[in-house]
């Protein structure tokens, strides 16, 4: 599921940061990074899933038709599965956010003074003096009361609600792009070289994605790269061995 970026804040004292009811924005920089991270993860899933599938089938049989059929099924099925999973996950999150937004609007229309007091108390809990908290609450309420309460109470804004369809398409596209690498590699290469070159291409792609994901997430690049490469290599080796055993035993 896609994680929403924290709302912006303004520092009022050295130790206190209060959420700001900033102007409407289409998408924050942090939000775009979240989409990029989701894309990297989707591509990684596509590479590993389809590579393991086609390498396993190639280990069992040299039939290009069988490999193509398995790879196509894995690519299409995986993309649909990723899209459905992302749609359900983001829809649930978006529904929860919309419920919170409607509740805040309802409470503000019924008891605006009580909501102002509540907002001031929230700022007091963050460390502001009562008078300062009241002033901040009044000023933010004058700008946009709904946004002020959403940021202070739930750390969300109305324009943070993500489209479930958008998330589903992004997830499916990322998976498909990742899956195309091993799928095309094993189909287009000569039979004698298809497995080792596919292995190499997949591991290089995984290393690149591992470094990219680590960079976007601010985590150590070497550790993340080693982890994703070892995981991908293990998946390829296991499926290739299983396919080879099935092929030599005459099961397929």
PDB file of C-alpha atoms in Angstrom:
ATOM      1  CA  UNK A   1       0.000   0.000   0.000  1.00  0.00           C
ATOM      2  CA  UNK A   2       1.094   3.608  -0.786  1.00  0.00           C
ATOM      3  CA  UNK A   3       2.179   5.586   2.385  1.00  0.00           C
ATOM      4  CA  UNK A   4       1.200   9.248   2.509  1.00  0.00           C
ATOM      5  CA  UNK A   5       3.811  11.895   3.230  1.00  0.00           C
ATOM      6  CA  UNK A   6       3.715  13.842   6.514  1.00  0.00           C
ATOM      7  CA  UNK A   7       2.155  17.266   6.392  1.00  0.00           C
ATOM      8  CA  UNK A   8       4.304  20.369   6.471  1.00  0.00           C
ATOM      9  CA  UNK A   9       4.962  22.097   9.785  1.00  0.00           C
ATOM     10  CA  UNK A  10       6.154  25.430  11.085  1.00  0.00           C
ATOM     11  CA  UNK A  11       8.571  25.678  14.009  1.00  0.00           C
ATOM     12  CA  UNK A  12       7.267  28.057  16.675  1.00  0.00           C
ATOM     13  CA  UNK A  13       9.832  27.265  19.348  1.00  0.00           C
ATOM     14  CA  UNK A  14      13.138  25.345  19.220  1.00  0.00           C
ATOM     15  CA  UNK A  15      11.345  22.182  20.335  1.00  0.00           C
ATOM     16  CA  UNK A  16       7.819  22.506  18.956  1.00  0.00           C
ATOM     17  CA  UNK A  17       6.630  22.007  15.388  1.00  0.00           C
ATOM     18  CA  UNK A  18       2.977  22.734  14.694  1.00  0.00           C
ATOM     19  CA  UNK A  19       1.239  21.482  11.520  1.00  0.00           C
ATOM     20  CA  UNK A  20       0.495  24.315   9.131  1.00  0.00           C
ATOM     21  CA  UNK A  21      -2.702  24.781   7.162  1.00  0.00           C
ATOM     22  CA  UNK A  22      -0.615  25.546   4.094  1.00  0.00           C
ATOM     23  CA  UNK A  23      -2.158  26.394   0.699  1.00  0.00           C
ATOM     24  CA  UNK A  24      -3.622  23.624  -1.394  1.00  0.00           C
ATOM     25  CA  UNK A  25      -1.030  21.590  -3.241  1.00  0.00           C
ATOM     26  CA  UNK A  26      -1.333  18.967  -5.907  1.00  0.00           C
ATOM     27  CA  UNK A  27       1.329  16.637  -4.556  1.00  0.00           C
ATOM     28  CA  UNK A  28       4.263  17.150  -2.224  1.00  0.00           C
ATOM     29  CA  UNK A  29       7.844  16.208  -2.986  1.00  0.00           C
ATOM     30  CA  UNK A  30       7.646  13.536  -0.289  1.00  0.00           C
ATOM     31  CA  UNK A  31       4.457  12.226  -1.883  1.00  0.00           C
ATOM     32  CA  UNK A  32       6.196  11.866  -5.229  1.00  0.00           C
ATOM     33  CA  UNK A  33       9.007   9.969  -3.526  1.00  0.00           C
ATOM     34  CA  UNK A  34       6.411   7.602  -2.085  1.00  0.00           C
ATOM     35  CA  UNK A  35       5.118   6.922  -5.592  1.00  0.00           C
ATOM     36  CA  UNK A  36       8.663   6.332  -6.841  1.00  0.00           C
ATOM     37  CA  UNK A  37       9.359   3.898  -3.999  1.00  0.00           C
ATOM     38  CA  UNK A  38       6.135   2.051  -4.793  1.00  0.00           C
ATOM     39  CA  UNK A  39       7.186   1.879  -8.439  1.00  0.00           C
ATOM     40  CA  UNK A  40      10.587   0.474  -7.522  1.00  0.00           C
ATOM     41  CA  UNK A  41       8.984  -2.195  -5.341  1.00  0.00           C
ATOM     42  CA  UNK A  42       6.512  -3.099  -8.089  1.00  0.00           C
ATOM     43  CA  UNK A  43       9.287  -3.437 -10.657  1.00  0.00           C
ATOM     44  CA  UNK A  44      11.292  -5.558  -8.224  1.00  0.00           C
ATOM     45  CA  UNK A  45       8.306  -7.881  -7.766  1.00  0.00           C
ATOM     46  CA  UNK A  46       7.881  -8.160 -11.525  1.00  0.00           C
ATOM     47  CA  UNK A  47      11.524  -9.032 -12.112  1.00  0.00           C
ATOM     48  CA  UNK A  48      11.749 -11.676  -9.391  1.00  0.00           C
ATOM     49  CA  UNK A  49       8.339 -13.280  -9.971  1.00  0.00           C
ATOM     50  CA  UNK A  50       8.575 -13.677 -13.727  1.00  0.00           C
ATOM     51  CA  UNK A  51      12.308 -14.442 -13.752  1.00  0.00           C
ATOM     52  CA  UNK A  52      11.827 -17.255 -11.249  1.00  0.00           C
ATOM     53  CA  UNK A  53       8.919 -18.598 -13.279  1.00  0.00           C
ATOM     54  CA  UNK A  54      10.586 -18.606 -16.707  1.00  0.00           C
ATOM     55  CA  UNK A  55      13.923 -19.859 -15.365  1.00  0.00           C
ATOM     56  CA  UNK A  56      12.126 -22.703 -13.615  1.00  0.00           C
ATOM     57  CA  UNK A  57      10.305 -23.664 -16.806  1.00  0.00           C
ATOM     58  CA  UNK A  58      13.532 -23.333 -18.820  1.00  0.00           C
ATOM     59  CA  UNK A  59      15.191 -25.691 -16.362  1.00  0.00           C
ATOM     60  CA  UNK A  60      12.493 -28.267 -17.043  1.00  0.00           C
ATOM     61  CA  UNK A  61      12.195 -27.904 -20.811  1.00  0.00           C
ATOM     62  CA  UNK A  62      13.901 -26.146 -23.677  1.00  0.00           C
ATOM     63  CA  UNK A  63      10.588 -25.465 -25.410  1.00  0.00           C
ATOM     64  CA  UNK A  64      10.377 -21.768 -26.228  1.00  0.00           C
ATOM     65  CA  UNK A  65       6.597 -22.070 -26.550  1.00  0.00           C
ATOM     66  CA  UNK A  66       6.286 -23.448 -23.016  1.00  0.00           C
ATOM     67  CA  UNK A  67       8.524 -20.715 -21.622  1.00  0.00           C
ATOM     68  CA  UNK A  68       6.574 -18.033 -23.497  1.00  0.00           C
ATOM     69  CA  UNK A  69       3.235 -19.377 -22.261  1.00  0.00           C
ATOM     70  CA  UNK A  70       4.409 -19.527 -18.651  1.00  0.00           C
ATOM     71  CA  UNK A  71       6.023 -16.092 -18.830  1.00  0.00           C
ATOM     72  CA  UNK A  72       2.951 -14.499 -20.378  1.00  0.00           C
ATOM     73  CA  UNK A  73       0.682 -16.021 -17.754  1.00  0.00           C
ATOM     74  CA  UNK A  74       2.999 -14.884 -14.972  1.00  0.00           C
ATOM     75  CA  UNK A  75       3.304 -11.356 -16.355  1.00  0.00           C
ATOM     76  CA  UNK A  76      -0.407 -10.807 -16.942  1.00  0.00           C
ATOM     77  CA  UNK A  77      -1.534 -12.558 -13.776  1.00  0.00           C
ATOM     78  CA  UNK A  78       1.056 -10.786 -11.663  1.00  0.00           C
ATOM     79  CA  UNK A  79       0.178  -7.345 -13.032  1.00  0.00           C
ATOM     80  CA  UNK A  80      -3.525  -7.906 -12.397  1.00  0.00           C
ATOM     81  CA  UNK A  81      -2.835  -9.225  -8.905  1.00  0.00           C
ATOM     82  CA  UNK A  82      -0.640  -6.232  -8.065  1.00  0.00           C
ATOM     83  CA  UNK A  83      -3.262  -3.810  -9.393  1.00  0.00           C
ATOM     84  CA  UNK A  84      -6.093  -5.448  -7.459  1.00  0.00           C
ATOM     85  CA  UNK A  85      -4.080  -5.602  -4.258  1.00  0.00           C
ATOM     86  CA  UNK A  86      -3.073  -1.954  -4.531  1.00  0.00           C
ATOM     87  CA  UNK A  87      -6.614  -0.895  -5.399  1.00  0.00           C
ATOM     88  CA  UNK A  88      -8.112  -2.651  -2.382  1.00  0.00           C
ATOM     89  CA  UNK A  89      -5.408  -1.367  -0.044  1.00  0.00           C
ATOM     90  CA  UNK A  90      -5.535   2.255  -1.209  1.00  0.00           C
ATOM     91  CA  UNK A  91      -9.348   2.237  -1.387  1.00  0.00           C
ATOM     92  CA  UNK A  92      -9.507   1.204   2.255  1.00  0.00           C
ATOM     93  CA  UNK A  93      -7.059   3.926   3.243  1.00  0.00           C
ATOM     94  CA  UNK A  94      -8.845   6.561   1.152  1.00  0.00           C
ATOM     95  CA  UNK A  95     -12.236   5.603   2.591  1.00  0.00           C
ATOM     96  CA  UNK A  96     -10.868   5.994   6.113  1.00  0.00           C
ATOM     97  CA  UNK A  97      -9.416   9.399   5.260  1.00  0.00           C
ATOM     98  CA  UNK A  98     -12.656  10.610   3.683  1.00  0.00           C
ATOM     99  CA  UNK A  99     -14.551   9.486   6.776  1.00  0.00           C
ATOM    100  CA  UNK A 100     -12.221  11.521   8.986  1.00  0.00           C
ATOM    101  CA  UNK A 101     -12.577  14.560   6.722  1.00  0.00           C
ATOM    102  CA  UNK A 102     -16.375  14.399   6.732  1.00  0.00           C
ATOM    103  CA  UNK A 103     -16.421  13.941  10.500  1.00  0.00           C
ATOM    104  CA  UNK A 104     -14.247  17.020  11.031  1.00  0.00           C
ATOM    105  CA  UNK A 105     -16.464  19.089   8.741  1.00  0.00           C
ATOM    106  CA  UNK A 106     -19.543  17.918  10.617  1.00  0.00           C
ATOM    107  CA  UNK A 107     -18.054  18.692  14.023  1.00  0.00           C
ATOM    108  CA  UNK A 108     -16.945  22.151  12.884  1.00  0.00           C
ATOM    109  CA  UNK A 109     -20.415  22.993  11.609  1.00  0.00           C
ATOM    110  CA  UNK A 110     -22.085  21.806  14.829  1.00  0.00           C
ATOM    111  CA  UNK A 111     -19.687  23.249  17.426  1.00  0.00           C
ATOM    112  CA  UNK A 112     -17.071  25.612  15.968  1.00  0.00           C
ATOM    113  CA  UNK A 113     -16.137  27.100  19.355  1.00  0.00           C
ATOM    114  CA  UNK A 114     -15.666  23.691  20.912  1.00  0.00           C
ATOM    115  CA  UNK A 115     -13.492  22.646  17.988  1.00  0.00           C
ATOM    116  CA  UNK A 116     -11.405  25.796  18.385  1.00  0.00           C
ATOM    117  CA  UNK A 117     -10.847  24.951  22.049  1.00  0.00           C
ATOM    118  CA  UNK A 118      -9.899  21.405  21.080  1.00  0.00           C
ATOM    119  CA  UNK A 119      -7.391  22.677  18.519  1.00  0.00           C
ATOM    120  CA  UNK A 120      -5.802  24.986  21.082  1.00  0.00           C
ATOM    121  CA  UNK A 121      -5.520  22.079  23.532  1.00  0.00           C
ATOM    122  CA  UNK A 122      -3.789  19.974  20.901  1.00  0.00           C
ATOM    123  CA  UNK A 123      -1.181  22.692  20.424  1.00  0.00           C
ATOM    124  CA  UNK A 124      -0.763  22.989  24.193  1.00  0.00           C
ATOM    125  CA  UNK A 125      -0.004  19.260  24.345  1.00  0.00           C
ATOM    126  CA  UNK A 126       2.773  19.864  21.834  1.00  0.00           C
ATOM    127  CA  UNK A 127       4.396  22.267  24.277  1.00  0.00           C
ATOM    128  CA  UNK A 128       2.984  25.704  23.467  1.00  0.00           C
ATOM    129  CA  UNK A 129       1.940  28.093  26.189  1.00  0.00           C
ATOM    130  CA  UNK A 130      -1.869  28.355  26.540  1.00  0.00           C
ATOM    131  CA  UNK A 131      -2.006  31.902  25.146  1.00  0.00           C
ATOM    132  CA  UNK A 132       0.251  31.023  22.221  1.00  0.00           C
ATOM    133  CA  UNK A 133      -1.680  27.824  21.514  1.00  0.00           C
ATOM    134  CA  UNK A 134      -4.925  29.783  21.451  1.00  0.00           C
ATOM    135  CA  UNK A 135      -3.466  32.378  19.095  1.00  0.00           C
ATOM    136  CA  UNK A 136      -2.134  29.699  16.738  1.00  0.00           C
ATOM    137  CA  UNK A 137      -5.492  27.897  16.776  1.00  0.00           C
ATOM    138  CA  UNK A 138      -7.388  31.097  15.985  1.00  0.00           C
ATOM    139  CA  UNK A 139      -5.077  32.051  13.125  1.00  0.00           C
ATOM    140  CA  UNK A 140      -5.018  28.594  11.551  1.00  0.00           C
ATOM    141  CA  UNK A 141      -8.802  28.316  11.895  1.00  0.00           C
ATOM    142  CA  UNK A 142      -9.180  31.634  10.093  1.00  0.00           C
ATOM    143  CA  UNK A 143      -7.126  30.267   7.187  1.00  0.00           C
ATOM    144  CA  UNK A 144      -8.806  26.859   6.845  1.00  0.00           C
ATOM    145  CA  UNK A 145     -10.479  25.267   9.887  1.00  0.00           C
ATOM    146  CA  UNK A 146     -10.941  21.831   8.327  1.00  0.00           C
ATOM    147  CA  UNK A 147      -7.331  21.622   7.227  1.00  0.00           C
ATOM    148  CA  UNK A 148      -6.069  22.870  10.589  1.00  0.00           C
ATOM    149  CA  UNK A 149      -7.955  20.137  12.462  1.00  0.00           C
ATOM    150  CA  UNK A 150      -7.030  17.389  10.025  1.00  0.00           C
ATOM    151  CA  UNK A 151      -3.342  18.227  10.283  1.00  0.00           C
ATOM    152  CA  UNK A 152      -3.333  18.621  14.054  1.00  0.00           C
ATOM    153  CA  UNK A 153      -5.453  15.564  14.870  1.00  0.00           C
ATOM    154  CA  UNK A 154      -4.721  13.109  12.072  1.00  0.00           C
ATOM    155  CA  UNK A 155      -1.701  14.494  10.170  1.00  0.00           C
ATOM    156  CA  UNK A 156      -3.566  14.392   6.861  1.00  0.00           C
ATOM    157  CA  UNK A 157      -5.017  16.978   4.476  1.00  0.00           C
ATOM    158  CA  UNK A 158      -7.950  16.843   2.083  1.00  0.00           C
ATOM    159  CA  UNK A 159      -5.645  16.751  -0.934  1.00  0.00           C
ATOM    160  CA  UNK A 160      -3.687  13.825   0.543  1.00  0.00           C
ATOM    161  CA  UNK A 161      -6.454  11.380  -0.408  1.00  0.00           C
ATOM    162  CA  UNK A 162      -4.949   9.143  -3.090  1.00  0.00           C
ATOM    163  CA  UNK A 163      -6.829   7.812  -6.102  1.00  0.00           C
ATOM    164  CA  UNK A 164      -7.122   4.033  -5.811  1.00  0.00           C
ATOM    165  CA  UNK A 165      -7.300   3.691  -9.604  1.00  0.00           C
ATOM    166  CA  UNK A 166      -4.139   5.734 -10.016  1.00  0.00           C
ATOM    167  CA  UNK A 167      -2.335   3.561  -7.485  1.00  0.00           C
ATOM    168  CA  UNK A 168      -3.562   0.393  -9.206  1.00  0.00           C
ATOM    169  CA  UNK A 169      -2.338   1.498 -12.633  1.00  0.00           C
ATOM    170  CA  UNK A 170       1.050   2.562 -11.272  1.00  0.00           C
ATOM    171  CA  UNK A 171       1.491  -0.772  -9.509  1.00  0.00           C
ATOM    172  CA  UNK A 172       0.493  -2.804 -12.578  1.00  0.00           C
ATOM    173  CA  UNK A 173       2.713  -0.749 -14.888  1.00  0.00           C
ATOM    174  CA  UNK A 174       5.736  -1.049 -12.591  1.00  0.00           C
ATOM    175  CA  UNK A 175       5.275  -4.818 -12.292  1.00  0.00           C
ATOM    176  CA  UNK A 176       4.921  -5.176 -16.066  1.00  0.00           C
ATOM    177  CA  UNK A 177       8.034  -3.140 -16.828  1.00  0.00           C
ATOM    178  CA  UNK A 178      10.052  -5.187 -14.367  1.00  0.00           C
ATOM    179  CA  UNK A 179       8.686  -8.484 -15.676  1.00  0.00           C
ATOM    180  CA  UNK A 180       9.506  -7.659 -19.296  1.00  0.00           C
ATOM    181  CA  UNK A 181      13.264  -7.832 -18.630  1.00  0.00           C
ATOM    182  CA  UNK A 182      13.552 -11.549 -17.777  1.00  0.00           C
ATOM    183  CA  UNK A 183      10.670 -12.449 -20.087  1.00  0.00           C
ATOM    184  CA  UNK A 184      12.243 -10.921 -23.191  1.00  0.00           C
ATOM    185  CA  UNK A 185      15.767 -11.953 -22.224  1.00  0.00           C
ATOM    186  CA  UNK A 186      14.975 -15.635 -21.978  1.00  0.00           C
ATOM    187  CA  UNK A 187      12.890 -15.614 -25.178  1.00  0.00           C
ATOM    188  CA  UNK A 188      15.243 -13.656 -27.428  1.00  0.00           C
ATOM    189  CA  UNK A 189      18.563 -15.207 -26.406  1.00  0.00           C
ATOM    190  CA  UNK A 190      19.986 -18.420 -27.919  1.00  0.00           C
ATOM    191  CA  UNK A 191      18.998 -21.563 -26.038  1.00  0.00           C
ATOM    192  CA  UNK A 192      22.543 -22.267 -24.846  1.00  0.00           C
ATOM    193  CA  UNK A 193      22.968 -18.796 -23.339  1.00  0.00           C
ATOM    194  CA  UNK A 194      19.465 -17.867 -22.242  1.00  0.00           C
ATOM    195  CA  UNK A 195      19.667 -19.033 -18.626  1.00  0.00           C
ATOM    196  CA  UNK A 196      23.089 -17.638 -17.580  1.00  0.00           C
ATOM    197  CA  UNK A 197      22.528 -14.309 -19.348  1.00  0.00           C
ATOM    198  CA  UNK A 198      19.032 -14.008 -17.888  1.00  0.00           C
ATOM    199  CA  UNK A 199      20.518 -14.709 -14.451  1.00  0.00           C
ATOM    200  CA  UNK A 200      23.074 -11.955 -14.940  1.00  0.00           C
ATOM    201  CA  UNK A 201      20.615  -9.414 -16.347  1.00  0.00           C
ATOM    202  CA  UNK A 202      18.167 -10.032 -13.522  1.00  0.00           C
ATOM    203  CA  UNK A 203      20.798  -9.654 -10.800  1.00  0.00           C
ATOM    204  CA  UNK A 204      22.110  -6.425 -12.347  1.00  0.00           C
ATOM    205  CA  UNK A 205      18.571  -5.046 -12.560  1.00  0.00           C
ATOM    206  CA  UNK A 206      17.861  -6.038  -8.960  1.00  0.00           C
ATOM    207  CA  UNK A 207      21.077  -4.378  -7.797  1.00  0.00           C
ATOM    208  CA  UNK A 208      20.097  -1.186  -9.609  1.00  0.00           C
ATOM    209  CA  UNK A 209      16.618  -1.215  -8.103  1.00  0.00           C
ATOM    210  CA  UNK A 210      18.031  -2.000  -4.668  1.00  0.00           C
ATOM    211  CA  UNK A 211      20.316   1.025  -4.800  1.00  0.00           C
ATOM    212  CA  UNK A 212      17.523   3.221  -6.143  1.00  0.00           C
ATOM    213  CA  UNK A 213      15.100   2.139  -3.439  1.00  0.00           C
ATOM    214  CA  UNK A 214      17.714   2.658  -0.737  1.00  0.00           C
ATOM    215  CA  UNK A 215      18.496   6.129  -2.084  1.00  0.00           C
ATOM    216  CA  UNK A 216      14.826   7.123  -2.102  1.00  0.00           C
ATOM    217  CA  UNK A 217      14.292   5.704   1.369  1.00  0.00           C
ATOM    218  CA  UNK A 218      17.510   7.099   2.830  1.00  0.00           C
ATOM    219  CA  UNK A 219      18.789   3.681   3.939  1.00  0.00           C
ATOM    220  CA  UNK A 220      22.289   2.194   3.450  1.00  0.00           C
ATOM    221  CA  UNK A 221      22.684   1.351  -0.242  1.00  0.00           C
ATOM    222  CA  UNK A 222      25.132  -1.548   0.081  1.00  0.00           C
ATOM    223  CA  UNK A 223      23.050  -3.479   2.588  1.00  0.00           C
ATOM    224  CA  UNK A 224      19.832  -2.979   0.619  1.00  0.00           C
ATOM    225  CA  UNK A 225      21.517  -3.987  -2.632  1.00  0.00           C
ATOM    226  CA  UNK A 226      23.046  -7.148  -1.183  1.00  0.00           C
ATOM    227  CA  UNK A 227      19.730  -8.109   0.392  1.00  0.00           C
ATOM    228  CA  UNK A 228      17.689  -7.787  -2.793  1.00  0.00           C
ATOM    229  CA  UNK A 229      20.340  -9.447  -4.989  1.00  0.00           C
ATOM    230  CA  UNK A 230      20.716 -12.421  -2.649  1.00  0.00           C
ATOM    231  CA  UNK A 231      16.953 -12.819  -2.425  1.00  0.00           C
ATOM    232  CA  UNK A 232      16.564 -12.723  -6.193  1.00  0.00           C
ATOM    233  CA  UNK A 233      19.465 -15.110  -6.743  1.00  0.00           C
ATOM    234  CA  UNK A 234      18.003 -17.566  -4.241  1.00  0.00           C
ATOM    235  CA  UNK A 235      14.627 -17.483  -5.999  1.00  0.00           C
ATOM    236  CA  UNK A 236      16.214 -18.136  -9.393  1.00  0.00           C
ATOM    237  CA  UNK A 237      18.447 -20.953  -8.166  1.00  0.00           C
ATOM    238  CA  UNK A 238      15.639 -22.734  -6.320  1.00  0.00           C
ATOM    239  CA  UNK A 239      13.164 -22.572  -9.211  1.00  0.00           C
ATOM    240  CA  UNK A 240      15.826 -23.603 -11.730  1.00  0.00           C
ATOM    241  CA  UNK A 241      16.797 -26.619  -9.626  1.00  0.00           C
ATOM    242  CA  UNK A 242      13.171 -27.640  -9.160  1.00  0.00           C
ATOM    243  CA  UNK A 243      12.520 -27.265 -12.884  1.00  0.00           C
ATOM    244  CA  UNK A 244      15.628 -29.277 -13.732  1.00  0.00           C
ATOM    245  CA  UNK A 245      14.611 -32.073 -11.361  1.00  0.00           C
ATOM    246  CA  UNK A 246      11.130 -32.212 -12.850  1.00  0.00           C
ATOM    247  CA  UNK A 247      12.584 -32.236 -16.350  1.00  0.00           C
ATOM    248  CA  UNK A 248      15.126 -34.980 -15.732  1.00  0.00           C
ATOM    249  CA  UNK A 249      12.620 -37.132 -13.854  1.00  0.00           C
ATOM    250  CA  UNK A 250      10.269 -37.056 -16.812  1.00  0.00           C
ATOM    251  CA  UNK A 251       7.443 -35.329 -14.964  1.00  0.00           C
ATOM    252  CA  UNK A 252       7.365 -32.626 -17.654  1.00  0.00           C
TER     253      UNK A 252
END
